[in-house]
Short mmCIF file of C-alpha atoms in Angstrom, two decimals:
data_model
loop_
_atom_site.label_atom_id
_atom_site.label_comp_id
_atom_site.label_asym_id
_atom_site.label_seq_id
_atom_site.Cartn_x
_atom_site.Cartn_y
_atom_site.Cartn_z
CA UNK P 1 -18.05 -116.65 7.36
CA UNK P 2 -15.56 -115.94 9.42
CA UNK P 3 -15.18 -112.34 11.26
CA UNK P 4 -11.55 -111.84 9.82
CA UNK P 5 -13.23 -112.53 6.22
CA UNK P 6 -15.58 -109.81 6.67
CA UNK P 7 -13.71 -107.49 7.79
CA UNK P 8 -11.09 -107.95 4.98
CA UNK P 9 -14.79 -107.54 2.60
CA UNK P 10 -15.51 -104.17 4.27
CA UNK P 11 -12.49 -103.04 3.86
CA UNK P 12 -12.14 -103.38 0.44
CA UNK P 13 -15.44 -102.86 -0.61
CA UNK P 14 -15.35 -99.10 -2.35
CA UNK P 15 -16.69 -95.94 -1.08
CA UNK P 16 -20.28 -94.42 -2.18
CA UNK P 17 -18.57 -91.34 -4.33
CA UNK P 18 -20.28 -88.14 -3.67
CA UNK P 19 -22.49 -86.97 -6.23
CA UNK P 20 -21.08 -84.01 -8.35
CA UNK P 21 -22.54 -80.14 -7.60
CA UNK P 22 -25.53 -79.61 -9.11
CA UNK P 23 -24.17 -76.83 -11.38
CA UNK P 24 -21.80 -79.53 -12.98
CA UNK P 25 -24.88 -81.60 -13.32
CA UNK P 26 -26.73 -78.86 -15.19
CA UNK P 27 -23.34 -78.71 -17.22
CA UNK P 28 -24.01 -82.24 -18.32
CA UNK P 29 -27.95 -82.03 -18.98
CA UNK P 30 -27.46 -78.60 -20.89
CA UNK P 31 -24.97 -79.95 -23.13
CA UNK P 32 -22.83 -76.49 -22.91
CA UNK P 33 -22.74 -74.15 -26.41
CA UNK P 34 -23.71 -76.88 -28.66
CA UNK P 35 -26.65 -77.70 -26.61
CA UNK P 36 -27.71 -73.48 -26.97
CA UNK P 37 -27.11 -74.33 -31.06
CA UNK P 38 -29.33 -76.74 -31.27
CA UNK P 39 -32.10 -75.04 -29.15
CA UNK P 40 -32.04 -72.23 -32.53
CA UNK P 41 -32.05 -74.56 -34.73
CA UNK P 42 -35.53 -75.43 -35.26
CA UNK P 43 -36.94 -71.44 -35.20
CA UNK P 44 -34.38 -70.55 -38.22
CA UNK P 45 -35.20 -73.11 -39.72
CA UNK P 46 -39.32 -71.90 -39.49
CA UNK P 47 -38.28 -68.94 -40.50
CA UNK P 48 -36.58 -69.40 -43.71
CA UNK P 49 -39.07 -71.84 -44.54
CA UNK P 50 -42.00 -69.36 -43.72
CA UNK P 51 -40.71 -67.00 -45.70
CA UNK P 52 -39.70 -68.73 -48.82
CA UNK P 53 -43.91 -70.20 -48.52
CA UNK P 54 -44.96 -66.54 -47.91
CA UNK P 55 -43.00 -65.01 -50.85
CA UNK P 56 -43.36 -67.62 -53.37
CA UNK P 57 -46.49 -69.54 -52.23
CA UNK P 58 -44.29 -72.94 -52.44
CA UNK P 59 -46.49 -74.29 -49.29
CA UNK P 60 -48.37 -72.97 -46.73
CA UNK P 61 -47.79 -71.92 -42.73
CA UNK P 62 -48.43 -75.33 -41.45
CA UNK P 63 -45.75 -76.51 -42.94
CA UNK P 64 -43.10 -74.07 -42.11
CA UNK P 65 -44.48 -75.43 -38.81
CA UNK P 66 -44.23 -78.68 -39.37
CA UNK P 67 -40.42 -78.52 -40.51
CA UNK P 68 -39.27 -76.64 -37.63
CA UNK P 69 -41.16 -78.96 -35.15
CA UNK P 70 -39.50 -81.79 -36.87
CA UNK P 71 -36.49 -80.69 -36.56
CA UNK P 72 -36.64 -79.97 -32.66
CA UNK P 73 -37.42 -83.78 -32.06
CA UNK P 74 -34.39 -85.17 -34.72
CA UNK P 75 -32.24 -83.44 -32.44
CA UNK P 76 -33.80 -85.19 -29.41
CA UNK P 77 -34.19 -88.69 -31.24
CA UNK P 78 -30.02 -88.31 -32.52
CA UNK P 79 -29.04 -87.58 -29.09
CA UNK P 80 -31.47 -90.18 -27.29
CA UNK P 81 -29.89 -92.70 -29.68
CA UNK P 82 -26.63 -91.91 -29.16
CA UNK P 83 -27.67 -91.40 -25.05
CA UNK P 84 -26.20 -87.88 -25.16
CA UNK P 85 -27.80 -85.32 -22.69
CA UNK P 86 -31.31 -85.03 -23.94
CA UNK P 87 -32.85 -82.29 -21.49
CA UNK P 88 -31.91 -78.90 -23.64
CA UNK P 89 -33.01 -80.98 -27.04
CA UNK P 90 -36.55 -81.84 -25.37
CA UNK P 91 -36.78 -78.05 -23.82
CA UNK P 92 -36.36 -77.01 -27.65
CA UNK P 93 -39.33 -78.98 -28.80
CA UNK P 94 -41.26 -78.00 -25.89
CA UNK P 95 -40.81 -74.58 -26.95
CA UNK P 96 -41.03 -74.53 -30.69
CA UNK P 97 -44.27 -77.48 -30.39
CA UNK P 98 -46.16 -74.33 -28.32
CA UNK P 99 -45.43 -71.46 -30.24
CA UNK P 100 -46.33 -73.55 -33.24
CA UNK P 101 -50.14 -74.71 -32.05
CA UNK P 102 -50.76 -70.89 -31.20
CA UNK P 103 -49.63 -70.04 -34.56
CA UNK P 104 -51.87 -73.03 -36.38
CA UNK P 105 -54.92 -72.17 -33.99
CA UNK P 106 -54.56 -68.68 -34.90
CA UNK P 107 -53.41 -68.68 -37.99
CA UNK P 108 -50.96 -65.91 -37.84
CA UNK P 109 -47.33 -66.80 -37.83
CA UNK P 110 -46.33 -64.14 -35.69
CA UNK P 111 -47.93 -66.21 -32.52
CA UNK P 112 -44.73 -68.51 -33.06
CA UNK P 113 -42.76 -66.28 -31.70
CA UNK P 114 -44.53 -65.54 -28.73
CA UNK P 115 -42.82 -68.53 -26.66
CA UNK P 116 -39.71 -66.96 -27.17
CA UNK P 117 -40.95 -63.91 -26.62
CA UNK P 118 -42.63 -64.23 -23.25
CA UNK P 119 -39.06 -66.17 -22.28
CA UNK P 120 -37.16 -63.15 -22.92
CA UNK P 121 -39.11 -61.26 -20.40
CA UNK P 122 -38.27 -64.19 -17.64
CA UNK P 123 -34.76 -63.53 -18.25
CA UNK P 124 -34.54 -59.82 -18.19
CA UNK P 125 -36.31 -59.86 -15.20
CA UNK P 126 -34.67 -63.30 -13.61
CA UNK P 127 -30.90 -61.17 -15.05
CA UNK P 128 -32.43 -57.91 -12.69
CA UNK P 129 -33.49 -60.17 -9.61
CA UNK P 130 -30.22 -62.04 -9.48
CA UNK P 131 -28.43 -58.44 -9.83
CA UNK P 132 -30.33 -57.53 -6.27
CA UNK P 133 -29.51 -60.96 -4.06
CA UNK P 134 -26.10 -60.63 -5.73
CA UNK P 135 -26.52 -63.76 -7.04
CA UNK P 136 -25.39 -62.43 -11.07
CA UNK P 137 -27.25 -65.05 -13.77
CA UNK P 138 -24.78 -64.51 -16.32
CA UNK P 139 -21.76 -66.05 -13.78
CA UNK P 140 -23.62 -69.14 -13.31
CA UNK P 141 -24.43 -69.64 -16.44
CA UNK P 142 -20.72 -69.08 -17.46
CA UNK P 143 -19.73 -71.38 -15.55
CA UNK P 144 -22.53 -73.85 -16.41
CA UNK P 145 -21.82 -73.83 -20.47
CA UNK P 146 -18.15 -72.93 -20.12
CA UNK P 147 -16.82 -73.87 -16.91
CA UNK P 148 -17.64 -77.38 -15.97
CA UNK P 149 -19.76 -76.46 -13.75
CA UNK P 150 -17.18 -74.79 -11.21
CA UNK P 151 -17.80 -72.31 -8.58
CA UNK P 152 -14.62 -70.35 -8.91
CA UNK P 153 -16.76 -67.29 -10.38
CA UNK P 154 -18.44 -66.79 -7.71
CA UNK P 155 -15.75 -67.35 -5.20
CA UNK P 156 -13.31 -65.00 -7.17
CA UNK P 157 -14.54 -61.33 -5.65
CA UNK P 158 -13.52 -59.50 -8.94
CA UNK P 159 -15.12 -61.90 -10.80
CA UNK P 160 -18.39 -61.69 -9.05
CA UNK P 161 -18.29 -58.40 -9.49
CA UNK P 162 -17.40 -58.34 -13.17
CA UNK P 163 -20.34 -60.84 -13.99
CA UNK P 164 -22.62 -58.34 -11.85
CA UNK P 165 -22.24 -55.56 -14.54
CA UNK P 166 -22.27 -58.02 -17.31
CA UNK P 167 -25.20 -59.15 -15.89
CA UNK P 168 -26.98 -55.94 -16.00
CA UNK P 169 -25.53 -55.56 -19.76
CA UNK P 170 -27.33 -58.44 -20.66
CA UNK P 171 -30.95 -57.68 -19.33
CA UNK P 172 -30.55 -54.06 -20.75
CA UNK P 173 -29.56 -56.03 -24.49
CA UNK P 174 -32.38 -58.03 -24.12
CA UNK P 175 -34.94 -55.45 -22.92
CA UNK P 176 -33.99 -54.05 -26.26
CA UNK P 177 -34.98 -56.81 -27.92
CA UNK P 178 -37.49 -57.09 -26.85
CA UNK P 179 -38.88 -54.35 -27.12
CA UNK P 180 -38.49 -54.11 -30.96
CA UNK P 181 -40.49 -57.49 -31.36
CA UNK P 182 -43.16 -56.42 -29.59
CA UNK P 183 -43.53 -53.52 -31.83
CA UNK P 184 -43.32 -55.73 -34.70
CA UNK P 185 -45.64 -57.93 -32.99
CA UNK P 186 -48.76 -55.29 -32.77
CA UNK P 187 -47.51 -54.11 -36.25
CA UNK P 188 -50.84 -55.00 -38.47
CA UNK P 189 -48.87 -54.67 -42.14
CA UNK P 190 -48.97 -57.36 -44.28
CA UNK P 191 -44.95 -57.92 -44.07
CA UNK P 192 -44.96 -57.88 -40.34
CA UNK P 193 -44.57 -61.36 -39.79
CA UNK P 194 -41.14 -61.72 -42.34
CA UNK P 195 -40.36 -58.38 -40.51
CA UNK P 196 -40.26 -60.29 -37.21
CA UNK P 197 -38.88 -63.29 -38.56
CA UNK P 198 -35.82 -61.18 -39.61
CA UNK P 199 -35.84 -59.10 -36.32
CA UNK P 200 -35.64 -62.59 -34.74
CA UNK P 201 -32.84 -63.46 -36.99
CA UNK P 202 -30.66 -60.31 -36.58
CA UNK P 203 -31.00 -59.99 -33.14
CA UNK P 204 -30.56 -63.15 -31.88
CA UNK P 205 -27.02 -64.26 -32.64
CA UNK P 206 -25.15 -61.28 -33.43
CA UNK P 207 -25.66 -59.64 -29.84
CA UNK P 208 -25.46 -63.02 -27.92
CA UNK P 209 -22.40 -64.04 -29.69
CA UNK P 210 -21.09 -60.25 -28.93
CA UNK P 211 -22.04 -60.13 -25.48
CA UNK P 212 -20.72 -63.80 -25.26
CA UNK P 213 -17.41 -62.77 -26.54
CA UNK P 214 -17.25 -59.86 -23.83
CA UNK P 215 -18.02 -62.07 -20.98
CA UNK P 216 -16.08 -64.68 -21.90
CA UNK P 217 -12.83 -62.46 -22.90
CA UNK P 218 -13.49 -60.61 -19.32
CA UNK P 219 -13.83 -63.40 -17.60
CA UNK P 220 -10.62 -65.40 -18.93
CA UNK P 221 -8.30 -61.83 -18.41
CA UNK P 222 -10.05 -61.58 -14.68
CA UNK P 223 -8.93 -65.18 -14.17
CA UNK P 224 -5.22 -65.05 -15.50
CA UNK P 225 -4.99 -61.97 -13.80
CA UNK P 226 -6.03 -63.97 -10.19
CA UNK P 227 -3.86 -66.81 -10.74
CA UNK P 228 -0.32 -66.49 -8.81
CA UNK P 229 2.56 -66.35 -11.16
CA UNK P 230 5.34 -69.28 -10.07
CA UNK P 231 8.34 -67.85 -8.05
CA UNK P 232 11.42 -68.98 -9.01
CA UNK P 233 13.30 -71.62 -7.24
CA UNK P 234 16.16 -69.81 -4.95
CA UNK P 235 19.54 -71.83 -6.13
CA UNK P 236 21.23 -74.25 -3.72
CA UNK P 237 23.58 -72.09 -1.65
CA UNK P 238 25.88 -75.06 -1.04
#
């Protein structure tokens, strides 16, 4: 081969492209709000089925458990077969396939919930930590699920800021939370188990879809409010 020829191949051989941020990677694995669906799916659906077996002795705890760890992996196998981000599906069987083998060994469905339970505390206190190195978890996860990925909420001063408070809104939410399971956890009554099932229920969605709304509506009016309005065009003096 000739020196000319390979230059000419160098030359137009293409460049490596960088590979994205890894926030817009998580953006992709996660799977954004439909991916956070999905990951409640399978508990509702234990918890319908739980108490519909409880109240009218139609079947028994295992299989409330069964259903709702069945469920978890038909999410994974739909999106493995249609090679869709996987990662949040799989984390959702992970978690509903332990809180369901406590619950069978013990026997008690209230140990199905402790997963979730123990998860909660990780993210009031990860929320609190990322408050102190200024480093607010509800920005990057904003930006994660809704944001592509972006870093513009943490480069955007007012919006760090904002997401700091938010931030701290969230882990005192949660803290609530949790703190009312846990009481219905040591509870010893014989409805204490539907009783947490419907604690679950109520105060899962409602607040995260409020608190949702808040961050996202604060975030969007923090944004528009950053972005330079256009200047008009000075006319042609000629």
């Amino acid at each position: 081969m000739q020196p000319g020829n390979e230059t000419a191949t160098e030359k137009a051989a293409p460049e490596e492209e960088p590979l994205p941020p890894f926030s817009v990677q998580m953006a992709q694995q996660l799977g954004g709000v439909r991916g956070l669906i999905e990951s409640s799916v399978p508990i509702t659906l234990f918890i319908v089925v739980n108490f519909l077996g409880d109240h009218f002795n139609w079947w028994s705890l295992r299989t409330s458990l069964i259903v709702a760890v069945g469920a978890a992996l038909s999410m994974a196998v739909y999106r493995l077969a249609r090679r869709e981000p996987t990662r949040h599906a799989l984390n959702g069987v992970f978690g509903i396939a332990i809180g369901a083998y406590i619950a069978w060994k013990s026997g008690d469905a209230k140990d199905v919930y402790l997963p979730g339970m123990l998860l909660t505390v990780g993210y009031v206190v990860g929320m609190l930590v990322s408050v102190v190195i200024r480093r607010p978890l509800v920005g990057w996860l904003w930006s994660v699920t809704l944001d592509g990925g972006t870093t513009r909420w943490y480069d955007n001063v007012r919006l760090r800021r904002a997401f700091v408070w938010l931030t701290v809104l969230w882990a005192v939410v949660y803290a609530l939370k949790l703190g009312i399971q846990v009481l219905l956890y040591r509870d010893s009554s014989a409805d204490s188990d539907d009783l947490l099932g419907i604690a679950r229920l109520a105060l899962g969605w409602p607040p995260y879809a409020l608190l949702a709304a808040l961050t996202v509506w604060q975030a969007r009016r923090i944004l528009r409010a950053s972005d330079p309005s256009p200047t008009p065009t000075d006319p042609d003096p000629r």
